Coordinates of C-alpha atoms in Angstrom, one line a residue:
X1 CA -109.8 82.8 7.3
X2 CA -110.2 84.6 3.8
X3 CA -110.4 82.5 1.6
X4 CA -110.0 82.7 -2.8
X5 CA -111.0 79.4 -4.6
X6 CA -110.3 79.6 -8.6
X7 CA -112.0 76.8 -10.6
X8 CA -113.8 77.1 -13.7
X9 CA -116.4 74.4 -13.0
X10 CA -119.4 76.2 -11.7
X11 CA -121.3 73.8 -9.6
X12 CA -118.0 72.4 -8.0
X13 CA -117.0 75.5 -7.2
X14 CA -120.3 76.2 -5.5
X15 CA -120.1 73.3 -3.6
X16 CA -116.3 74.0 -2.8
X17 CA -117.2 77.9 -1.7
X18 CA -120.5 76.5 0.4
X19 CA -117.9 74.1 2.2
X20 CA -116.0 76.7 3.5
X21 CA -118.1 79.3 4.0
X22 CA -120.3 77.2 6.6
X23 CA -116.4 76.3 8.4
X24 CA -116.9 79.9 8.4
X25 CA -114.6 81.1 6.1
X26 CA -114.7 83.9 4.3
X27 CA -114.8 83.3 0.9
X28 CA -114.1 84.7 -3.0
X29 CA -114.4 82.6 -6.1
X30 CA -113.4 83.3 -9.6
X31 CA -113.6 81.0 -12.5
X32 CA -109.9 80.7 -14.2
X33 CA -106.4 81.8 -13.8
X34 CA -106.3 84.9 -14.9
X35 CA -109.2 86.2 -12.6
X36 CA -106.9 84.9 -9.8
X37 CA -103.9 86.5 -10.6
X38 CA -105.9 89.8 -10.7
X39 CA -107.8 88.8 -7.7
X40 CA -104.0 89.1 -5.8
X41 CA -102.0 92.0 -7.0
X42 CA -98.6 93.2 -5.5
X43 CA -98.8 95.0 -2.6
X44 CA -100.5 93.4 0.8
X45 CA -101.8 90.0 0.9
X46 CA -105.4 90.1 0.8
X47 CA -106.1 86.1 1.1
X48 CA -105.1 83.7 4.2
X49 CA -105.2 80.9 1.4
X50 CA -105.5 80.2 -2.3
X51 CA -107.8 77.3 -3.3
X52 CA -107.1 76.5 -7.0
X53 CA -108.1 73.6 -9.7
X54 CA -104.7 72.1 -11.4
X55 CA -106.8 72.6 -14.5
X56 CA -108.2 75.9 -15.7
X57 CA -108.8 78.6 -18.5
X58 CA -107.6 79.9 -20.4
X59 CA -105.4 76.7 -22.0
X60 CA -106.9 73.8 -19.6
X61 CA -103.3 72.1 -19.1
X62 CA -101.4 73.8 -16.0
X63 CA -103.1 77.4 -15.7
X64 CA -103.8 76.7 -12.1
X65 CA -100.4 75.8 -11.3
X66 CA -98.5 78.4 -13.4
X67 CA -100.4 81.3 -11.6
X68 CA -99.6 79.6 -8.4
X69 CA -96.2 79.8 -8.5
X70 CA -96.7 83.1 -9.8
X71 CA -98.6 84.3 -6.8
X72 CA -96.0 82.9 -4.5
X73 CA -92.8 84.4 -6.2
X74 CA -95.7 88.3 -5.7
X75 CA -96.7 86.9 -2.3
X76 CA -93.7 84.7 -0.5
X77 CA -95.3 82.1 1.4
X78 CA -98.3 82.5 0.2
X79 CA -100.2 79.4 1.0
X80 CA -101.9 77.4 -1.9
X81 CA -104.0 74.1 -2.1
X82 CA -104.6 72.8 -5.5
X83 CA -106.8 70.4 -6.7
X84 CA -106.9 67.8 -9.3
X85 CA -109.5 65.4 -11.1
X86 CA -106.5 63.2 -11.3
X87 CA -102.8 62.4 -10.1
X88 CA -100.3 64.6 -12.1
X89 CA -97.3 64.5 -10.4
X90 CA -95.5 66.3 -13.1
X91 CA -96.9 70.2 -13.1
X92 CA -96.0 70.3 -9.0
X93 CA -92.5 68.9 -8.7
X94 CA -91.3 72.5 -7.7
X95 CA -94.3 73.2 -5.3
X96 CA -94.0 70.1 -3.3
X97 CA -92.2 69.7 -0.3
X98 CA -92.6 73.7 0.8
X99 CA -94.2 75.3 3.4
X100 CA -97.8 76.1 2.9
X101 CA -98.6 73.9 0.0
X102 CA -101.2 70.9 -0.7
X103 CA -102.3 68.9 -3.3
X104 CA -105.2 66.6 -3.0
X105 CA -107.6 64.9 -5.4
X106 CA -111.0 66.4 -5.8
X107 CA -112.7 63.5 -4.6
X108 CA -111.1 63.9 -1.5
X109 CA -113.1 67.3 -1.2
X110 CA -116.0 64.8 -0.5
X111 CA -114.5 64.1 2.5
X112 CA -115.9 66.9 4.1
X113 CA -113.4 66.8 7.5
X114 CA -110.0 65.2 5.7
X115 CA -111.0 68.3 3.4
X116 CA -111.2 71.4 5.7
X117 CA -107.9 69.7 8.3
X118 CA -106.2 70.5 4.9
X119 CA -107.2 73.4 4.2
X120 CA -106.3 74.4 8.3
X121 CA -102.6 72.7 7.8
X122 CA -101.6 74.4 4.8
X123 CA -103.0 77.9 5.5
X124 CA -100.8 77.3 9.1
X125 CA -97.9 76.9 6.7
X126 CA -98.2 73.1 7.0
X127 CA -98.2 70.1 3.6
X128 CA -101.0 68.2 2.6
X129 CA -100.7 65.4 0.2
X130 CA -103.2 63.2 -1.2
X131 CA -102.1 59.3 -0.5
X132 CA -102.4 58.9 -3.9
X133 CA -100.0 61.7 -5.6
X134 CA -97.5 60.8 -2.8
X135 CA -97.9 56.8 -3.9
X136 CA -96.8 58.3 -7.4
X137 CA -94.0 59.9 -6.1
X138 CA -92.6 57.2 -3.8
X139 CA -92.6 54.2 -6.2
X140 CA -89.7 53.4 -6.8
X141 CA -89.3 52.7 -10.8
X142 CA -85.4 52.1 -11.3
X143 CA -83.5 49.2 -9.6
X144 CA -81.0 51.9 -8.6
X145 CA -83.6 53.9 -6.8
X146 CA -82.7 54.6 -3.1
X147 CA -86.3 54.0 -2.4
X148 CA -85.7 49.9 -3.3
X149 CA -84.2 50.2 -0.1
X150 CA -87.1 50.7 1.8
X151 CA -88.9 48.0 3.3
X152 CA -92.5 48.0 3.0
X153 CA -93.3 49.5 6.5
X154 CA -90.7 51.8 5.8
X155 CA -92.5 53.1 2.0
X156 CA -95.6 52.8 4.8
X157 CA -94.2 55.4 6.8
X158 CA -92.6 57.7 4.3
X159 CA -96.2 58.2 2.6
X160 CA -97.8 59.2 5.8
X161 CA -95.2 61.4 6.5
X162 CA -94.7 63.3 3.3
X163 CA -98.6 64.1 3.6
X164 CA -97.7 66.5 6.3
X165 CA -98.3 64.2 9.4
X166 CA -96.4 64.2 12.5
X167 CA -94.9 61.0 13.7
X168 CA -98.1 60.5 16.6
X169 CA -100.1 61.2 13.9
X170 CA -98.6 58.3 11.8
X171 CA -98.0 56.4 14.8
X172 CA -102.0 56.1 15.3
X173 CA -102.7 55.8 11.7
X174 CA -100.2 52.6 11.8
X175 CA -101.8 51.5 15.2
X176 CA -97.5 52.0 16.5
X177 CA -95.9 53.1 18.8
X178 CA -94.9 56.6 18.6
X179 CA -90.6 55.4 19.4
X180 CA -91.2 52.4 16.5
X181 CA -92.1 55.4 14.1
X182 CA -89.3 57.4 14.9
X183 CA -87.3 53.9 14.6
X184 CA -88.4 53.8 10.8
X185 CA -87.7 57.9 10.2
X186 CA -84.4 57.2 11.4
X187 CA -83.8 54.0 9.3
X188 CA -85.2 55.9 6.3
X189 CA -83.4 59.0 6.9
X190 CA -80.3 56.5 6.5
X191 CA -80.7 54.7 3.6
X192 CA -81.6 57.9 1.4
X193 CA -78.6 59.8 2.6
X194 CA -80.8 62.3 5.1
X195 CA -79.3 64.0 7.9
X196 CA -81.5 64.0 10.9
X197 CA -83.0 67.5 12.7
X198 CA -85.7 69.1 13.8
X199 CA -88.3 69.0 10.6
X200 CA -87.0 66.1 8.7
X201 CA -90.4 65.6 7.6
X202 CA -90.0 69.0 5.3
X203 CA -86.6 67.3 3.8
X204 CA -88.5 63.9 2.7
X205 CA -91.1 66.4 1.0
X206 CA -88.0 68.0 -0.6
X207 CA -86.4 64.4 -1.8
X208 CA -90.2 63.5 -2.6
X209 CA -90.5 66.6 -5.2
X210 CA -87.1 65.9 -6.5
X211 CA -87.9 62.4 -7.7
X212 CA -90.2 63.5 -10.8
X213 CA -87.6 66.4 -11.9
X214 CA -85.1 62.8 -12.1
X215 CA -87.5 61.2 -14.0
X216 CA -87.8 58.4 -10.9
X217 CA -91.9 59.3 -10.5
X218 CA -94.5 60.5 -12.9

């Protein structure tokens, strides 16, 4: 795949372009958001994937976020992974729950094989979630919220699922059976008004973005 990573951190971003160049990737790096919105101009997509720190110049809040979504509203479908020293649920609740997105935790990059899957599933148009932003954006925080209804298999479940994971892949990570998974989908689906179809996994990820935008998740 071509590949454009956009982080300001020099040495991380070696390490980050070294990783996928020997998947064998190829590979372009720039160091802050406005390098990467030049690096994609209108016109053809250049890039099978956008790499891209939450974080960057030239403000060091959102940069790497903002020129996301701006690359996606130039290049529809455009698929971006972003990455983040820690869990801010806030800056993505638009972003999560589409086709061809990811957010993980850089320390996840360490994991050198849970790193590059990601990188495989969202360029494929596929989600990939770090455990921990989808912990933030699961727990429930009101006595009202549909997600009390869960049990704790259930909240189990919904995690693995709005990382992007198909219900054997949930099923082994469980140690399940593949039917008692679809047993919890369906009793989740339920109790937070769902209607059941083919990809109901992509409408948990849009129920799962929704919850910070409510003030439910932050």
């Amino acid at each position: 795949m071509r590949v454009l990573v956009a982080e300001d951190s020099a040495l991380f971003r070696a390490g980050v372009v070294r990783l996928l160049a020997d998947a064998g990737h190829e590979v372009t790096a720039v160091p802050d958001a406005d390098s990467l919105r030049l690096a994609l101009p209108p016109g053809d997509r250049p890039v099978d994937l956008v790499v891209a720190d939450v974080r960057m110049p030239p403000s060091m809040t959102d940069d790497g976020v903002r020129a996301a979504r701006d690359l996606r509203r130039v290049h529809p479908g455009l698929p971006v992974l972003l990455l983040s020293q820690h869990v801010e649920t806030g800056h993505v609740a638009d972003l999560v729950g589409e086709p061809g997105f990811g957010y993980l935790l850089k320390d996840r990059v360490l994991h050198e094989d849970d790193f590059l899957d990601a990188v495989g599933r969202v360029a494929r148009g596929g989600s990939a979630l770090d455990p921990l932003v989808v912990a933030a954006l699961v727990r429930p925080r009101r006595v009202d919220d549909p997600l009390h209804r869960l049990t704790p298999r259930e909240l189990q479940v919904l995690e693995l699922v709005a990382q992007g994971r198909s219900n054997a892949a949930v099923a082994a990570t469980l140690v399940l059976a593949e039917r008692t998974v679809e047993t919890h989908m369906r009793s989740i689906f339920d109790k937070l008004g769902l209607v059941e179809s083919e990809g109901s996994h992509r409408r948990v990820l849009a129920v799962l973005a929704h919850l910070p935008r409510t003030g439910r998740a932050g």
